[in-house]
Short mmCIF file of N, CA and C in Angstrom, two decimals:
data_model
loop_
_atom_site.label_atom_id
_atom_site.label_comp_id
_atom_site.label_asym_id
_atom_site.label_seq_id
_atom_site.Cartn_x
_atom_site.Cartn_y
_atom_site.Cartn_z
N UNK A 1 -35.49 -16.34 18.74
CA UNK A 1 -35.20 -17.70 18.35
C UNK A 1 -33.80 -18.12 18.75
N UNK A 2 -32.65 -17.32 18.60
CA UNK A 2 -31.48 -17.55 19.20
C UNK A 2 -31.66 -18.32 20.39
N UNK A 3 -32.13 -17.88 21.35
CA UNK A 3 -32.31 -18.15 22.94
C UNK A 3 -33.09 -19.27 22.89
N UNK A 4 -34.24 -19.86 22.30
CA UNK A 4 -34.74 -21.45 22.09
C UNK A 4 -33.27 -22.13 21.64
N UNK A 5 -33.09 -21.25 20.34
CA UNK A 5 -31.64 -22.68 20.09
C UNK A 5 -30.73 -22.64 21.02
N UNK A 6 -30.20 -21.95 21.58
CA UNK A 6 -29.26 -21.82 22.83
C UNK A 6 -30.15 -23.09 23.82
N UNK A 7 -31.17 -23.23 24.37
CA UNK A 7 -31.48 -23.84 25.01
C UNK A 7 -31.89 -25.31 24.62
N UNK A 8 -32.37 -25.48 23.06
CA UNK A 8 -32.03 -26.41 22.60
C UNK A 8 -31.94 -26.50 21.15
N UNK A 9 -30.36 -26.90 21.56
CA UNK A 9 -29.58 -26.89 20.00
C UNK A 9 -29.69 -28.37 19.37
N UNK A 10 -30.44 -29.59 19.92
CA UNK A 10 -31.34 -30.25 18.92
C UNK A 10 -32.20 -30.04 18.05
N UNK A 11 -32.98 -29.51 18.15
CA UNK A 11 -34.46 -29.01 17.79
C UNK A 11 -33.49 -27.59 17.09
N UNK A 12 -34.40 -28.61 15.70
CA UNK A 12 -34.20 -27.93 14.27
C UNK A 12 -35.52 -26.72 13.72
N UNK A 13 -35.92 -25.55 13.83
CA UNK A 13 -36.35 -24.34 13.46
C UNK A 13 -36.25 -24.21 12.59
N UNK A 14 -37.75 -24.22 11.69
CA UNK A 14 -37.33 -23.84 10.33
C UNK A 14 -38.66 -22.61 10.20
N UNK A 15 -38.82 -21.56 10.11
CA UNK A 15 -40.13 -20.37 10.45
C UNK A 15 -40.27 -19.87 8.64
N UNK A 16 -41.42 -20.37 8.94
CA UNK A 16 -41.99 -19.47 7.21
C UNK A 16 -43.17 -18.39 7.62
N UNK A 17 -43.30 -17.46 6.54
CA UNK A 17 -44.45 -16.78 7.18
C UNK A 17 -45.07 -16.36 5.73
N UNK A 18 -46.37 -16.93 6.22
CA UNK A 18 -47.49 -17.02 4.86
C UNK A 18 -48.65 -15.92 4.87
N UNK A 19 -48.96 -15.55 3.97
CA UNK A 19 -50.33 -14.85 3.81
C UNK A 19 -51.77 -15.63 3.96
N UNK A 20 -51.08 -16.59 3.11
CA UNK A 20 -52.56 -17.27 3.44
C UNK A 20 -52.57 -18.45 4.79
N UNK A 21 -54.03 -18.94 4.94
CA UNK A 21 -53.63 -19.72 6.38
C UNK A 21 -53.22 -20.93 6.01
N UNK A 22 -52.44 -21.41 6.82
CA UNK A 22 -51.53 -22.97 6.79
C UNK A 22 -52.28 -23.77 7.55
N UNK A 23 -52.81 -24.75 6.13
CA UNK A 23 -53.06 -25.96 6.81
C UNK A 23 -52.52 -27.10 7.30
N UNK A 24 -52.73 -27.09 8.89
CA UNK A 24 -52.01 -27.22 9.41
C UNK A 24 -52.27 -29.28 9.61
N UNK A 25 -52.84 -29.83 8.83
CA UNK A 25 -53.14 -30.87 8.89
C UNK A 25 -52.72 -31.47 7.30
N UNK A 26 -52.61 -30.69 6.46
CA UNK A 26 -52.32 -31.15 5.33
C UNK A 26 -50.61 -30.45 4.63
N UNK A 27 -49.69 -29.44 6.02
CA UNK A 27 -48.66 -28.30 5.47
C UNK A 27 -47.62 -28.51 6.21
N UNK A 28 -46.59 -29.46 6.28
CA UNK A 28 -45.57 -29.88 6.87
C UNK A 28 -45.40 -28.95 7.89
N UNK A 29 -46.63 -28.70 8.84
CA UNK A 29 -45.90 -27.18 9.83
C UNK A 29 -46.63 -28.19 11.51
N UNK A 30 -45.80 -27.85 12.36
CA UNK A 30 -46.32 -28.47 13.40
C UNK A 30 -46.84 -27.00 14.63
N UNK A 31 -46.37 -26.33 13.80
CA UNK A 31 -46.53 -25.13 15.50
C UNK A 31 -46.90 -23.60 14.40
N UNK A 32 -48.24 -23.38 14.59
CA UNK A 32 -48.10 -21.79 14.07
C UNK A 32 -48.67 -20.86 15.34
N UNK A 33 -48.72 -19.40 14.46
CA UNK A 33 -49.39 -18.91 15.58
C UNK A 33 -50.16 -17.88 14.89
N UNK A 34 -51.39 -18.04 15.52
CA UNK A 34 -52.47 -17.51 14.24
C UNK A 34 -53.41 -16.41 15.34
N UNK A 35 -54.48 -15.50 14.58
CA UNK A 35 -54.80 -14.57 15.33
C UNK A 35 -56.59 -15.07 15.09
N UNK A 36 -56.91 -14.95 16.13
CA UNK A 36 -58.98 -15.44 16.40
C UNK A 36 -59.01 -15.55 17.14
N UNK A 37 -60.49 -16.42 17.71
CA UNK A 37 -60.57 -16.80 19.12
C UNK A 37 -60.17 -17.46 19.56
N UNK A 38 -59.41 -18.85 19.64
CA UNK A 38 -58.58 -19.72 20.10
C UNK A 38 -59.11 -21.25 19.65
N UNK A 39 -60.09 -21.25 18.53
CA UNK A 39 -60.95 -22.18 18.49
C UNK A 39 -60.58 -23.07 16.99
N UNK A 40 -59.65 -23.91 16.38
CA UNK A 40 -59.51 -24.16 15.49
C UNK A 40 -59.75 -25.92 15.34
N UNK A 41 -60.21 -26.90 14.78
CA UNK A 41 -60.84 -28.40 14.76
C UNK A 41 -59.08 -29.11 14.70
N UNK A 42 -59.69 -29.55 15.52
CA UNK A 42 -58.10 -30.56 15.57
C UNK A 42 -56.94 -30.07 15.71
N UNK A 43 -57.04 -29.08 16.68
CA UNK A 43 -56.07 -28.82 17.08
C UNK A 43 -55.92 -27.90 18.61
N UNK A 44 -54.58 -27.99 18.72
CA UNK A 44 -54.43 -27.25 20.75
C UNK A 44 -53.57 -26.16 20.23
N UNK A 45 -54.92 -25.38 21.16
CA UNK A 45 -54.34 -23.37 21.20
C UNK A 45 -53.89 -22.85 22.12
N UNK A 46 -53.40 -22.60 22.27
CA UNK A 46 -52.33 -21.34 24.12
C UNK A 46 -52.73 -19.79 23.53
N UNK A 47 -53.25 -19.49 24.29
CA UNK A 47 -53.31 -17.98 23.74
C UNK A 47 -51.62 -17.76 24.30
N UNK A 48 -51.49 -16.77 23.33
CA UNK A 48 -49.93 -16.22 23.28
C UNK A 48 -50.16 -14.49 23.77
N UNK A 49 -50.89 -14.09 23.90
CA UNK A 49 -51.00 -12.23 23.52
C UNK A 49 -52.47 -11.71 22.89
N UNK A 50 -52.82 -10.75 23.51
CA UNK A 50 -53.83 -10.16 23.33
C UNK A 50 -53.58 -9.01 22.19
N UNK A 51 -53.98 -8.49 22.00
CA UNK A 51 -54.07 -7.54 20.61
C UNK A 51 -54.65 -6.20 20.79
N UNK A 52 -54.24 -5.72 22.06
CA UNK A 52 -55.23 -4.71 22.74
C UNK A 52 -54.27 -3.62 21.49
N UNK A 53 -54.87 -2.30 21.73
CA UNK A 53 -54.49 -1.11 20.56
C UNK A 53 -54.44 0.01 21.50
N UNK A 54 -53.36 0.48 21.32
CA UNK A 54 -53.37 2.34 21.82
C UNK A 54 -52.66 2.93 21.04
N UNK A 55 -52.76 4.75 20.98
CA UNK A 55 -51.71 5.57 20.43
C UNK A 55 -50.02 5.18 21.11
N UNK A 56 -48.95 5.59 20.20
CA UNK A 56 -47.84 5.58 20.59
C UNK A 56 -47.06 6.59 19.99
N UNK A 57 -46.11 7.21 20.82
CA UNK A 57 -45.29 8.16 20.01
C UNK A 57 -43.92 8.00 20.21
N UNK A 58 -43.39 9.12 19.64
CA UNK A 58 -41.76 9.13 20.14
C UNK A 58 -41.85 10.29 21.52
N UNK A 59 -40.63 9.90 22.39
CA UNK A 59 -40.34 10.58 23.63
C UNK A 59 -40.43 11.92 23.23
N UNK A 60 -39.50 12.40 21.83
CA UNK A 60 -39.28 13.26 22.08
C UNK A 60 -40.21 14.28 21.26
N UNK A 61 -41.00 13.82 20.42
CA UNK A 61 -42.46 14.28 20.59
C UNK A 61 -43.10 15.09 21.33
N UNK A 62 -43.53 13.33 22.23
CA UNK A 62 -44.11 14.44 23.48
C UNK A 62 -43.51 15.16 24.45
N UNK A 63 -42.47 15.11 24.75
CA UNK A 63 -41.48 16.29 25.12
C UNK A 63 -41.29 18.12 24.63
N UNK A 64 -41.82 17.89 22.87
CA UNK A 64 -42.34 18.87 22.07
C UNK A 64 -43.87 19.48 22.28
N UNK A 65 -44.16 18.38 22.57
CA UNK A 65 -46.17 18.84 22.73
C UNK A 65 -46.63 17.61 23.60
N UNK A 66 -47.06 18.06 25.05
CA UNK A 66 -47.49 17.08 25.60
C UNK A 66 -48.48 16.09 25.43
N UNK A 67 -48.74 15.16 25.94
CA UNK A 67 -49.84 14.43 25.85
C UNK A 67 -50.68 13.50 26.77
N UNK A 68 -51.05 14.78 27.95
CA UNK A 68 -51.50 14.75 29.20
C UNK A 68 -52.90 13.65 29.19
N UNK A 69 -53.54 13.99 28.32
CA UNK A 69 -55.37 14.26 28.17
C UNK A 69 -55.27 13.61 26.65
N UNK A 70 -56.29 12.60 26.48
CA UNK A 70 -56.37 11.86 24.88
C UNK A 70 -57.19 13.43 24.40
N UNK A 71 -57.48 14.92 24.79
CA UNK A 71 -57.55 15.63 23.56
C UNK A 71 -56.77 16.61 23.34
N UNK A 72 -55.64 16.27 23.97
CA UNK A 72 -54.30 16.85 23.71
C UNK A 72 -54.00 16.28 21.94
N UNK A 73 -54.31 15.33 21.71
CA UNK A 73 -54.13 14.59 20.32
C UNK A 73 -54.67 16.01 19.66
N UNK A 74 -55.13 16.61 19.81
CA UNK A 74 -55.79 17.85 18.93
C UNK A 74 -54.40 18.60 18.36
N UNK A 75 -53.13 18.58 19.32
CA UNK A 75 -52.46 19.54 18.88
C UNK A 75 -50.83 18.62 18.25
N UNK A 76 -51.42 17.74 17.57
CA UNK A 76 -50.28 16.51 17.14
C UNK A 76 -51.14 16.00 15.38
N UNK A 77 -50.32 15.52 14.85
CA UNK A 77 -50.63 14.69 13.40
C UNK A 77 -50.63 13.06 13.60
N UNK A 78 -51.62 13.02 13.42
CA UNK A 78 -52.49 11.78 13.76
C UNK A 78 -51.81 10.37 12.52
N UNK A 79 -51.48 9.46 13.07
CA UNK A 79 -50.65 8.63 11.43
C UNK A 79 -52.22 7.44 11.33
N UNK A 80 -52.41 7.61 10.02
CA UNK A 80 -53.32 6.67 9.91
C UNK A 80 -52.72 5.66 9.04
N UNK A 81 -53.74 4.06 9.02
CA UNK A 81 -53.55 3.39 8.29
C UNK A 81 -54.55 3.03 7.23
N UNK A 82 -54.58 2.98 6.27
CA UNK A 82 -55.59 2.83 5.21
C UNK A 82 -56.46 1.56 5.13
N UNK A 83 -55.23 0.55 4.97
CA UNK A 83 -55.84 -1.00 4.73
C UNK A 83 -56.79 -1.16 6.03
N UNK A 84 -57.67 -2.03 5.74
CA UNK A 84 -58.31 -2.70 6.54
C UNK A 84 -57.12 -4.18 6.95
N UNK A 85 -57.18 -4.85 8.43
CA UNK A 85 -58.47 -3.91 9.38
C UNK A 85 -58.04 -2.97 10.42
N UNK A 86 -57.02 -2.50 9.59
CA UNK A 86 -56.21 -1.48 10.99
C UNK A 86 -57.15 0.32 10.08
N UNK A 87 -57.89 0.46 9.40
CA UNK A 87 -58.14 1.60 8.92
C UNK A 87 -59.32 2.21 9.93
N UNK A 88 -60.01 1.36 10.68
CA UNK A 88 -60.71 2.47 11.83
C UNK A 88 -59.80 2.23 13.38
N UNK A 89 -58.96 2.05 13.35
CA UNK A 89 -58.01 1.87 14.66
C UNK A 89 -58.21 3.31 15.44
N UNK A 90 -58.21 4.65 14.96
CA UNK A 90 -58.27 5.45 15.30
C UNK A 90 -59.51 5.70 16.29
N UNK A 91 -60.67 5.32 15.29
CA UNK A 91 -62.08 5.83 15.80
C UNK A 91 -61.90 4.96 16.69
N UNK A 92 -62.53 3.67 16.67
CA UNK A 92 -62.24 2.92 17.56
C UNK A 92 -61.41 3.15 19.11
N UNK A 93 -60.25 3.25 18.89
CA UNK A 93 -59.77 4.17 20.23
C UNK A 93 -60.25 5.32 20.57
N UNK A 94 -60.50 6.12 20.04
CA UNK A 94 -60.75 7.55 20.53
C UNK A 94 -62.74 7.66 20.80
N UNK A 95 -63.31 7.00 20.50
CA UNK A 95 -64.88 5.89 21.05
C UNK A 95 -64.70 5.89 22.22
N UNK A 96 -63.51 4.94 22.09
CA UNK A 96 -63.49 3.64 23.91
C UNK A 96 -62.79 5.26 24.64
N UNK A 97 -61.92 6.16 24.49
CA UNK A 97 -61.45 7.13 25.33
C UNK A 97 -62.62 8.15 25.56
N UNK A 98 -63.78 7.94 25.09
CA UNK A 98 -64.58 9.06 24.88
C UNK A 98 -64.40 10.82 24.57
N UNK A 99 -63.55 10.50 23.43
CA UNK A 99 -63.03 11.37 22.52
C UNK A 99 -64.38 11.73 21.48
N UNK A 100 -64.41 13.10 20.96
CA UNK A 100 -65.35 13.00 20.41
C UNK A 100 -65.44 14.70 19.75
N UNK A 101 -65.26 14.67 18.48
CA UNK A 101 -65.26 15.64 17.44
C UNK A 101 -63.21 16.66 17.79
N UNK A 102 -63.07 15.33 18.04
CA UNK A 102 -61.13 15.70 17.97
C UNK A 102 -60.91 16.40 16.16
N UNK A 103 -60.22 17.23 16.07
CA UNK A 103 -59.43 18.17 15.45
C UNK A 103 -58.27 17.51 15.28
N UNK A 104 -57.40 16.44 14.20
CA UNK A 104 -55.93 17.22 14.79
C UNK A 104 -55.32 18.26 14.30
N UNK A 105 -54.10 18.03 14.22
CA UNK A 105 -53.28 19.17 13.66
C UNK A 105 -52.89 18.90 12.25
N UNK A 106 -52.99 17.42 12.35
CA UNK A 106 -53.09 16.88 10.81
C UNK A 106 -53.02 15.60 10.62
N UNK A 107 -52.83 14.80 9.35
CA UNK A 107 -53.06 13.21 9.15
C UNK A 107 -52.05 13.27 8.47
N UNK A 108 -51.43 11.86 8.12
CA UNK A 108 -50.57 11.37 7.61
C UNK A 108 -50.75 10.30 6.92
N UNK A 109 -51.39 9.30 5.90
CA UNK A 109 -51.66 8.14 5.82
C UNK A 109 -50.66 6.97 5.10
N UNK A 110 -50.65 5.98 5.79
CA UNK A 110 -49.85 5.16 5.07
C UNK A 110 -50.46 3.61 5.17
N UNK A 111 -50.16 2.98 3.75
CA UNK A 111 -50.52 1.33 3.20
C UNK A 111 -50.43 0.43 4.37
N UNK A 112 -49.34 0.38 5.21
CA UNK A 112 -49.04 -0.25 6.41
C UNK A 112 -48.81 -0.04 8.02
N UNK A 113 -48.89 -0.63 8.71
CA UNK A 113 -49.06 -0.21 10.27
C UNK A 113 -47.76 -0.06 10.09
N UNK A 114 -46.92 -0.93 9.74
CA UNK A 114 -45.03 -0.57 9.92
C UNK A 114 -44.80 0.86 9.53
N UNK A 115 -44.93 1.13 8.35
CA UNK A 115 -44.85 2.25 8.31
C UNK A 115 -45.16 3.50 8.84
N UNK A 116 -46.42 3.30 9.23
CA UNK A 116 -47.02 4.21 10.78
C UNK A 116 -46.20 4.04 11.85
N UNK A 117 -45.74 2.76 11.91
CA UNK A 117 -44.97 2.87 13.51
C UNK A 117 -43.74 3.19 13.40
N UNK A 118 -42.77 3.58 12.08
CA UNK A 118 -41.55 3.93 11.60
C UNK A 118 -41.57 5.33 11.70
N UNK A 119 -43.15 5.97 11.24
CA UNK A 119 -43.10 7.38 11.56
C UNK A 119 -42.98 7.89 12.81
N UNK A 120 -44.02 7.41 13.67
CA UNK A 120 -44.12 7.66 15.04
C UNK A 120 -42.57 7.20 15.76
N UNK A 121 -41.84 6.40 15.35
CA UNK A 121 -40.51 6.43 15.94
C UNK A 121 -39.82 7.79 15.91
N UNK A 122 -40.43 8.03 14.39
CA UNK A 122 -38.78 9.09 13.90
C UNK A 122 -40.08 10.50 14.24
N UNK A 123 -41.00 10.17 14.94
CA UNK A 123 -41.20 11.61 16.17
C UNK A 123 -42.27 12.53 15.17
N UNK A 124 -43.11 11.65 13.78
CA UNK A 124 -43.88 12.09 12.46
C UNK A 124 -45.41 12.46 13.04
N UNK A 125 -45.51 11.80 14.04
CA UNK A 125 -46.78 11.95 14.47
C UNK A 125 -47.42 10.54 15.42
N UNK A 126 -48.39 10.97 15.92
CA UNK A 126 -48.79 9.83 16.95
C UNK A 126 -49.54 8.53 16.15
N UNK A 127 -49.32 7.48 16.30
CA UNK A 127 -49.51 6.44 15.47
C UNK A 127 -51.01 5.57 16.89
N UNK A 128 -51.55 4.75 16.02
CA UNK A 128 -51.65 3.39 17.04
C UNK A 128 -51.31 2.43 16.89
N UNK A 129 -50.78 1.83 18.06
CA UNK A 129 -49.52 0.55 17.98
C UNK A 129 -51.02 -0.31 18.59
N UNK A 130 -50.66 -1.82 18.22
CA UNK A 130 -51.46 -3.33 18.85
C UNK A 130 -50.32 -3.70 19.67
N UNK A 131 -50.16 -4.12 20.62
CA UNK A 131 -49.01 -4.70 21.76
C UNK A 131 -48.30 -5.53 20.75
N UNK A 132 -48.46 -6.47 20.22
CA UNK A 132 -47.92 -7.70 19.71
C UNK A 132 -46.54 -6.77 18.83
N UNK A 133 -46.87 -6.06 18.31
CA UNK A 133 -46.01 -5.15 17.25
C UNK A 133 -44.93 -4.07 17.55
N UNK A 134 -45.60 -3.44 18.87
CA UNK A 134 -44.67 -2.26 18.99
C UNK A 134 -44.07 -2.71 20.63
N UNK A 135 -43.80 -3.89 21.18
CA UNK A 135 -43.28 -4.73 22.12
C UNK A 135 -42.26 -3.89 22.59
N UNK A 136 -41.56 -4.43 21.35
CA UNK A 136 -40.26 -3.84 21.57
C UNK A 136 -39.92 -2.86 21.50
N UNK A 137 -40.38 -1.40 20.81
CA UNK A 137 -39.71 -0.64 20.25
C UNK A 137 -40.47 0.03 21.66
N UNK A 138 -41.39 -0.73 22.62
CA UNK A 138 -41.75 0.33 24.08
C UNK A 138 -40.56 -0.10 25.38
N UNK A 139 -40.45 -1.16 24.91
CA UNK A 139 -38.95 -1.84 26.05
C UNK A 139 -38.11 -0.72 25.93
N UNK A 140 -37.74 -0.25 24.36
CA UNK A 140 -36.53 0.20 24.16
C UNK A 140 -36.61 1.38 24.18
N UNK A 141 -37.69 1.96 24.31
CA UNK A 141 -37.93 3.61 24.58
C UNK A 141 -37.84 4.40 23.30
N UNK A 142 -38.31 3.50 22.36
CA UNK A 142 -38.38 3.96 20.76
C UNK A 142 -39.95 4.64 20.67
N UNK A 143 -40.51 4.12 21.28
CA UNK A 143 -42.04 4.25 21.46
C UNK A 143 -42.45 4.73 23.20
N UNK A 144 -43.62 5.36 22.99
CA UNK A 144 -44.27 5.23 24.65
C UNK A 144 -45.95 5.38 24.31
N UNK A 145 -46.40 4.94 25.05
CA UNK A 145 -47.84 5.09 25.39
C UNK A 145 -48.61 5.77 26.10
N UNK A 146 -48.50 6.91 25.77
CA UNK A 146 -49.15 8.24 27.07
C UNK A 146 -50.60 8.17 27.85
N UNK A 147 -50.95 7.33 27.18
CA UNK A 147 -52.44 7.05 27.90
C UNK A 147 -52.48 5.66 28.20
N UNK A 148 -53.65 5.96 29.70
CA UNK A 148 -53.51 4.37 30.17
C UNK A 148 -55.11 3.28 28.95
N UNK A 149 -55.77 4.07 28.46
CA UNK A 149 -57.01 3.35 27.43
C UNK A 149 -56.47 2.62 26.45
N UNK A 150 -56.90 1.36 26.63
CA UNK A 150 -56.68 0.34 25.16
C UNK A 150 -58.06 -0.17 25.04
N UNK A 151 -57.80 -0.34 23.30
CA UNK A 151 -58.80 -1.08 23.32
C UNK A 151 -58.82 -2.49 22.88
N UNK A 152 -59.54 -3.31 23.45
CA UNK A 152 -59.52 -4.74 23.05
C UNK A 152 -59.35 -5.24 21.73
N UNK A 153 -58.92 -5.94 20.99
CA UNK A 153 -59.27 -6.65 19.54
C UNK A 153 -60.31 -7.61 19.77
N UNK A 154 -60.77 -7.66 18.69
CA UNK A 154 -62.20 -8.52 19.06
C UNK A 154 -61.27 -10.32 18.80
N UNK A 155 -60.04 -10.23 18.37
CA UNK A 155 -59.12 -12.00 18.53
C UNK A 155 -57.88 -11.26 19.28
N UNK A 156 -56.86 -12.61 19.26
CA UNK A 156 -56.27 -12.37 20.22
C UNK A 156 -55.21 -13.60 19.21
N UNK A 157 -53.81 -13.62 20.14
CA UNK A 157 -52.89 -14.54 19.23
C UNK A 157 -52.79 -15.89 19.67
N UNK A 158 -52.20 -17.09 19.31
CA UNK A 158 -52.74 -18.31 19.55
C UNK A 158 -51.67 -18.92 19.06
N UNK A 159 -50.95 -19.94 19.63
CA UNK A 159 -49.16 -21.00 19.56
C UNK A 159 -50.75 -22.30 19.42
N UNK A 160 -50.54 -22.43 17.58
CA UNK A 160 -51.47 -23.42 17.68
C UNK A 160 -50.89 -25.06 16.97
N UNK A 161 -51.05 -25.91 17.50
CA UNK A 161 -50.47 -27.22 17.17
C UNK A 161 -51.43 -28.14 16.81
N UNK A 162 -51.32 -28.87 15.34
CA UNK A 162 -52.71 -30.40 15.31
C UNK A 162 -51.78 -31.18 16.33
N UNK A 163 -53.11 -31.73 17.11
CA UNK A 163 -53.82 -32.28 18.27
C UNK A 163 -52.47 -33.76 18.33
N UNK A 164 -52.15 -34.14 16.79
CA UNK A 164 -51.44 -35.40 16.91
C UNK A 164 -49.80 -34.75 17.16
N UNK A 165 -49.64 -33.48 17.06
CA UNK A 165 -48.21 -33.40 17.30
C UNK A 165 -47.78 -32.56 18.32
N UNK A 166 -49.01 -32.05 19.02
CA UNK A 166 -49.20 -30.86 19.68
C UNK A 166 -48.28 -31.33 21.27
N UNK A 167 -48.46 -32.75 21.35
CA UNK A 167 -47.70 -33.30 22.53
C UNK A 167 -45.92 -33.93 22.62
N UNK A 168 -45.56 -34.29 21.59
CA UNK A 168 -44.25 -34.12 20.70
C UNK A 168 -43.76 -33.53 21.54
N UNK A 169 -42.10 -34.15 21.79
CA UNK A 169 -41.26 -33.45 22.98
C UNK A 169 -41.00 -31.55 22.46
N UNK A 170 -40.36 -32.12 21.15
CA UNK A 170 -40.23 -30.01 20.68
C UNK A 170 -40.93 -29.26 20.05
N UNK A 171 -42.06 -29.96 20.00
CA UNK A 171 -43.69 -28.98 19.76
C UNK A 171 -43.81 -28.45 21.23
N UNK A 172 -43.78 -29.35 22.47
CA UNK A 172 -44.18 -28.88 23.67
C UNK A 172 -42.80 -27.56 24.18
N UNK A 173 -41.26 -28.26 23.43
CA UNK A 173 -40.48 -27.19 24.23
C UNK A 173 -40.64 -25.94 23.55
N UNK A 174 -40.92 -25.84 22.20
CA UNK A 174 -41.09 -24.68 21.38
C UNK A 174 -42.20 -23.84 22.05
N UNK A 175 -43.57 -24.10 21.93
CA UNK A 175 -44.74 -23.64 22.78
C UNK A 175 -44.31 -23.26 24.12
N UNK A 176 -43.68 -24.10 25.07
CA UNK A 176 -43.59 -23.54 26.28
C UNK A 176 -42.62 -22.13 26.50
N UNK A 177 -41.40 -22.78 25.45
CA UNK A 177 -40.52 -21.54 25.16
C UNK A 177 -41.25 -20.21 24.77
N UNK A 178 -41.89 -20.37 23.88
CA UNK A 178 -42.92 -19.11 23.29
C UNK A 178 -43.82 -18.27 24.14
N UNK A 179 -44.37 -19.12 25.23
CA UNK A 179 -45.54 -18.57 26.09
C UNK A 179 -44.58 -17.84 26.94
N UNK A 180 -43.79 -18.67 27.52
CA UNK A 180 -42.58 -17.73 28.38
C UNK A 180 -42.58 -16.24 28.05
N UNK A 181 -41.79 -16.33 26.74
CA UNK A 181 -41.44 -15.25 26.33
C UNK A 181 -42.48 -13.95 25.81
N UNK A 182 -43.54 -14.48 25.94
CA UNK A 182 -44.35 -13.71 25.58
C UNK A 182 -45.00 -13.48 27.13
N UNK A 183 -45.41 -14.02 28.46
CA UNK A 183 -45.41 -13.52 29.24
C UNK A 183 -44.46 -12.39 29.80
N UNK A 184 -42.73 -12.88 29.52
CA UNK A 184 -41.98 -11.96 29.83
C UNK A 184 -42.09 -10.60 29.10
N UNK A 185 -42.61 -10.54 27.98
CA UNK A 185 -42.74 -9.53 27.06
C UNK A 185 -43.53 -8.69 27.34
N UNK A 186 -45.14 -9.55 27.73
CA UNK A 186 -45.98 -8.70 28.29
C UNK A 186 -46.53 -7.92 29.41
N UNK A 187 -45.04 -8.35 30.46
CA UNK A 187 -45.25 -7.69 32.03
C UNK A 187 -45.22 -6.12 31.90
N UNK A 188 -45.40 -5.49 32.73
CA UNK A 188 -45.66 -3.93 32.99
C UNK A 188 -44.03 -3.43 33.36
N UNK A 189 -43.98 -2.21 32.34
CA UNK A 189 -42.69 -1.85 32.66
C UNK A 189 -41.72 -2.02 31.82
#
């Protein structure tokens, strides 16, 4: 957000973040960004980011125990997440890798994906990260992704605006700003 206001220090930012969904026709909000298919009544969606899922670890991890082959995971502690809907993330990946009667070395479980991905930083065990989440911490070499298999989310993320404000000079610079940055985010490398 710095870098929007740097670029425009008119346009006043004010970001709340709700549990429940904001209606966005009746909730003083002109720009959210919500996760489905891109399909919401009265209003314009940009997909922002896909929601694909893989394992992630710390470098120095796998530096400790490689992780050549998804059944190399056999000889690592697997971080799970409990809540739905990140609680079959595992199966789910290791399905699409055609993984099948994996062993690990052990489990770990925790209430939240953050917390899974706090472990897998500090090198606790191999987690699965969704792109949208562990972005950064793969830029920064906090994280890596040893395998090239993801798997799809069945939604995806969405810079969504009602239809009457969606064209608005800093609804459009905010959105355009956003897609940017999330293309830049999501290049290879």
């Amino acid at each position: 957000l710095a870098t929007f206001q740097t670029i425009h220090p008119g346009i006043e930012v004010r970001l709340a973040a709700a549990s429940r969904l904001v209606d966005l026709e009746r909730d003083d909000v002109e720009v959210a960004i919500r996760f489905g298919a891109g399909a919401w009544p009265r209003c314009r969606s940009d997909h922002l980011m896909a929601n694909d899922l893989f394992p992630v670890a710390s470098l120095a991890l796998i530096g400790e125990r490689p992780l050549d082959d998804p059944a190399d995971l056999a000889d690592h502690v697997l971080l799970d997440v409990l809540t739905p809907p990140r609680a079959d993330d595992w199966s789910r990946w290791l399905a699409a890798a055609e993984v099948t009667g994996l062993e690990p070395r052990g489990r770990l479980q925790f209430e939240s994906s953050s917390h899974a991905l706090e472990a897998a930083v500090a090198g606790l065990g191999v987690a699965i990260g969704h792109r949208p989440f562990v972005i950064d911490d793969l830029a920064r070499g906090r994280l890596v992704a040893p395998f090239a298999e993801a798997v799809q989310s069945d939604g995806a993320y969405y810079v969504v605006s009602p239809l009457d404000e969606a064209e608005t000079p800093k609804v459009t610079a905010f959105r355009q700003w956003l897609l940017a940055e999330a293309r830049r985010d999501s290049r290879p490398g």
